[in-house]
Short mmCIF file of C-alpha atoms in Angstrom, two decimals:
data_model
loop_
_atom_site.label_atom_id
_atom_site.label_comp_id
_atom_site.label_asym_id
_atom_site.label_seq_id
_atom_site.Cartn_x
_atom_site.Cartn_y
_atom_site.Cartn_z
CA UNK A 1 0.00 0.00 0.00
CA UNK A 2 1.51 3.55 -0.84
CA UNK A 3 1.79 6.28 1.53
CA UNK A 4 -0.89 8.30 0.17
CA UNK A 5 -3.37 5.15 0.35
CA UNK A 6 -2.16 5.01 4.10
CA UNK A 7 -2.78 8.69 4.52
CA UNK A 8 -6.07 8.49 2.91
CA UNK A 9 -7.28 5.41 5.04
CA UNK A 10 -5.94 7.26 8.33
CA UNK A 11 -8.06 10.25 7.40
CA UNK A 12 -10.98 8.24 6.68
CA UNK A 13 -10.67 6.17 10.32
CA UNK A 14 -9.97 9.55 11.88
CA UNK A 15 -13.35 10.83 10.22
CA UNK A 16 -15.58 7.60 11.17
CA UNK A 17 -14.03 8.09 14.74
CA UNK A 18 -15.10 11.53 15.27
CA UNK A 19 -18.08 11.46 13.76
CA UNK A 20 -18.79 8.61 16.08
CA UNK A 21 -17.92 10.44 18.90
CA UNK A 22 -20.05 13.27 18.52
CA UNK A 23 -22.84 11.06 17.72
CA UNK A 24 -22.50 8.33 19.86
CA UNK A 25 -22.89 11.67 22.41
CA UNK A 26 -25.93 13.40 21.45
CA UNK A 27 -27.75 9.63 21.55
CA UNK A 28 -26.39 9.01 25.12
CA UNK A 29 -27.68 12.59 25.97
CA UNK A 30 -30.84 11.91 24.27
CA UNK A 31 -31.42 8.35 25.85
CA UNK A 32 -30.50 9.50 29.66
CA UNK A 33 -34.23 9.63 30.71
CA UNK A 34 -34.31 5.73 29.86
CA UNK A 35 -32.43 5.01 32.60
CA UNK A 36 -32.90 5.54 36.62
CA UNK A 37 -30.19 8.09 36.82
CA UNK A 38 -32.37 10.21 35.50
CA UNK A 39 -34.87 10.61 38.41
CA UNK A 40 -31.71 9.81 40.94
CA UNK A 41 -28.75 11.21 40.19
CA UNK A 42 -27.58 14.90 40.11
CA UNK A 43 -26.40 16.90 37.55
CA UNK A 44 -22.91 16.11 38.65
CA UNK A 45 -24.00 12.37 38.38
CA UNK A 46 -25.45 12.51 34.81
CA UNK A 47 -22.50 14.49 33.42
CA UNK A 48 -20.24 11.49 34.48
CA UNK A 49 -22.66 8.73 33.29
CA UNK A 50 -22.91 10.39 30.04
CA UNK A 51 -19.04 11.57 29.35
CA UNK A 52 -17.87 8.07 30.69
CA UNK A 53 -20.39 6.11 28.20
CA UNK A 54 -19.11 8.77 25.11
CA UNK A 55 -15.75 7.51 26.33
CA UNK A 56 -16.76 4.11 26.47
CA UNK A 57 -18.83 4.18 23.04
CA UNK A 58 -16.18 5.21 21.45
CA UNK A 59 -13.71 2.32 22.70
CA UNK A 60 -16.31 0.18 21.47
CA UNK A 61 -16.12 1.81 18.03
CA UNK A 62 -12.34 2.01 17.16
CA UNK A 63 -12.28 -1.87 18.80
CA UNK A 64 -15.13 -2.93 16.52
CA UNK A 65 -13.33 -1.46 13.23
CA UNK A 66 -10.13 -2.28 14.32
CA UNK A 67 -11.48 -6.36 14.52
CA UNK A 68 -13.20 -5.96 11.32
CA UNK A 69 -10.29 -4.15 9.71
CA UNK A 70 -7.91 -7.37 10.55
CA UNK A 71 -10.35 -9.34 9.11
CA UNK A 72 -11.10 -7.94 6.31
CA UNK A 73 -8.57 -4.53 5.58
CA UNK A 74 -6.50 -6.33 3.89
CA UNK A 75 -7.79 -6.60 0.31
CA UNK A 76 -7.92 -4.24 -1.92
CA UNK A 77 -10.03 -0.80 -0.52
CA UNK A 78 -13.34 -2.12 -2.99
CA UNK A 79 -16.87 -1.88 -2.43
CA UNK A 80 -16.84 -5.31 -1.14
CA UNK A 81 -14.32 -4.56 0.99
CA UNK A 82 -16.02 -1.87 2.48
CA UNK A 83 -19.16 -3.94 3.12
CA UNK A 84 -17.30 -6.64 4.59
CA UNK A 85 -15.87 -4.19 7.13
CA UNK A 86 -19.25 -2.11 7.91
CA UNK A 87 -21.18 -5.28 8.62
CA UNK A 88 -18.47 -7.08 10.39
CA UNK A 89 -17.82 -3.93 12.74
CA UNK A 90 -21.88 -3.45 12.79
CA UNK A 91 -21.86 -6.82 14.24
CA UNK A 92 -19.31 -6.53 17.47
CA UNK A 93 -21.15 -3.92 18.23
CA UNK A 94 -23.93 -5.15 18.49
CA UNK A 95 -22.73 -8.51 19.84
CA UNK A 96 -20.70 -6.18 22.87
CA UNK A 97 -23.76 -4.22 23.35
CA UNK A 98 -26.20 -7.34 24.12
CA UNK A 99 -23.34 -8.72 26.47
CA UNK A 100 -22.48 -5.07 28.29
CA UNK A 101 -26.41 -4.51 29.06
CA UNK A 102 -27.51 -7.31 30.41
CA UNK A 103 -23.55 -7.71 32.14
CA UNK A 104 -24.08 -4.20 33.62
CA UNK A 105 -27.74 -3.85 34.25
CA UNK A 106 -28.58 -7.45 35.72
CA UNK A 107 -24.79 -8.92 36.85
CA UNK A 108 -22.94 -5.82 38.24
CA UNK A 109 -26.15 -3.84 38.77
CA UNK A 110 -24.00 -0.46 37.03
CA UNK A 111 -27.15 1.03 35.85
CA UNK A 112 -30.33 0.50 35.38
CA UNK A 113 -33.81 1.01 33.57
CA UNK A 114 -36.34 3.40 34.30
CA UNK A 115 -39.80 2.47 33.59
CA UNK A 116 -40.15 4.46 29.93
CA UNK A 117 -36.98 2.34 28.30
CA UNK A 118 -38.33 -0.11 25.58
CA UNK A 119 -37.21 -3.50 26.30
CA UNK A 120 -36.21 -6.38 23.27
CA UNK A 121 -37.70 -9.50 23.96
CA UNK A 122 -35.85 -12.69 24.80
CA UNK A 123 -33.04 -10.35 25.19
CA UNK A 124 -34.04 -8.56 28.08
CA UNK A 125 -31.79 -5.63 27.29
CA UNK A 126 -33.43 -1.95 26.09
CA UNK A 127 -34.11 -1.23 22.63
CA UNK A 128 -32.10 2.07 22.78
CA UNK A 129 -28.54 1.01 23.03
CA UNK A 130 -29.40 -2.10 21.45
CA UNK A 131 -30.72 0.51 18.42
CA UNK A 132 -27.44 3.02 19.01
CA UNK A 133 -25.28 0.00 18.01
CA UNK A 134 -27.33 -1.27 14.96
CA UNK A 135 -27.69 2.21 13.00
CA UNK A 136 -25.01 4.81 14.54
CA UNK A 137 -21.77 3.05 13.29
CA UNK A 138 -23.54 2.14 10.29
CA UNK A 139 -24.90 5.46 9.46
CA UNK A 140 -21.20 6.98 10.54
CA UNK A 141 -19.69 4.70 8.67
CA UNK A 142 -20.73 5.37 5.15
CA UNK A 143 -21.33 9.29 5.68
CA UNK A 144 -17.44 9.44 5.75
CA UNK A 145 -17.50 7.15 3.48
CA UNK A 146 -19.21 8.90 0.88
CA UNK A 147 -18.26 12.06 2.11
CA UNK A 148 -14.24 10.93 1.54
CA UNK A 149 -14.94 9.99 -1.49
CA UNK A 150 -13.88 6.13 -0.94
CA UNK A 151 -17.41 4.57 -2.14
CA UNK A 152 -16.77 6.05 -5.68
CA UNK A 153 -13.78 3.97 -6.01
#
């Protein structure tokens, strides 16, 4: 791979990464009133939850790329290749998510649900994270995507 594919790839990580970021923290912002620190913690309280799950989100993010980009970032940058990658880092997110909500919620008892959060059946786990990791990296994904100019190739 030349330099400038490098550089280009770099950018394009660097662009799915923030955009995740920045995302991933107006949905945990947005979904706070699904869970009981909303009627019990303080301001102080809710900052924290929501900076450390940003943080946390994003971990999730660069891990999830980073596994499908061994699998899969080898071949040549193609519109298969791209797939591969999207779905493959779709899916450990996903698969994380299921473990880290029920883990947290009904295990370690880290948070929990208030009353209004949608819950997916057989899962036991609410429909908004579950949601966040399904369409967020997805939707990140292929704006930088298309806004790099990498699906045209």
């Amino acid at each position: 791979m030349t330099l400038e594919n490098q550089a280009r790839r770099f950018s394009f990580w660097l662009g799915y990464l923030t955009l995740i970021a920045v995302s991933n923290l107006i949905w945990e912002v947005a979904q706070l009133p699904l869970y009981t620190v909303w009627n019990t913690g303080g301001v102080g309280e809710m900052t924290f939850n929501i900076l450390h799950c940003t943080a946390g989100d994003i971990i999730i993010a660069a891990s999830s790329l980073g596994a499908a980009v061994i699998l899969f970032g080898r071949r040549p940058w193609s519109r298969a290749t791209q797939i591969r990658i999207a779905i493959a880092s779709g899916f450990f997110g996903v698969a994380y998510t299921i473990f880290s909500e029920w883990h947290n919620v009904y295990v370690v008892k880290s948070w929990g649900y208030a009353a209004s959060m949608p819950m997916v059946p057989f899962l036991d786990i609410g429909l908004s994270p579950l949601a966040q990791w399904i369409f967020l990296p997805q939707i990140c994904f292929w704006t930088i995507l298309y806004r790099s100019g990498h699906a045209r190739r």
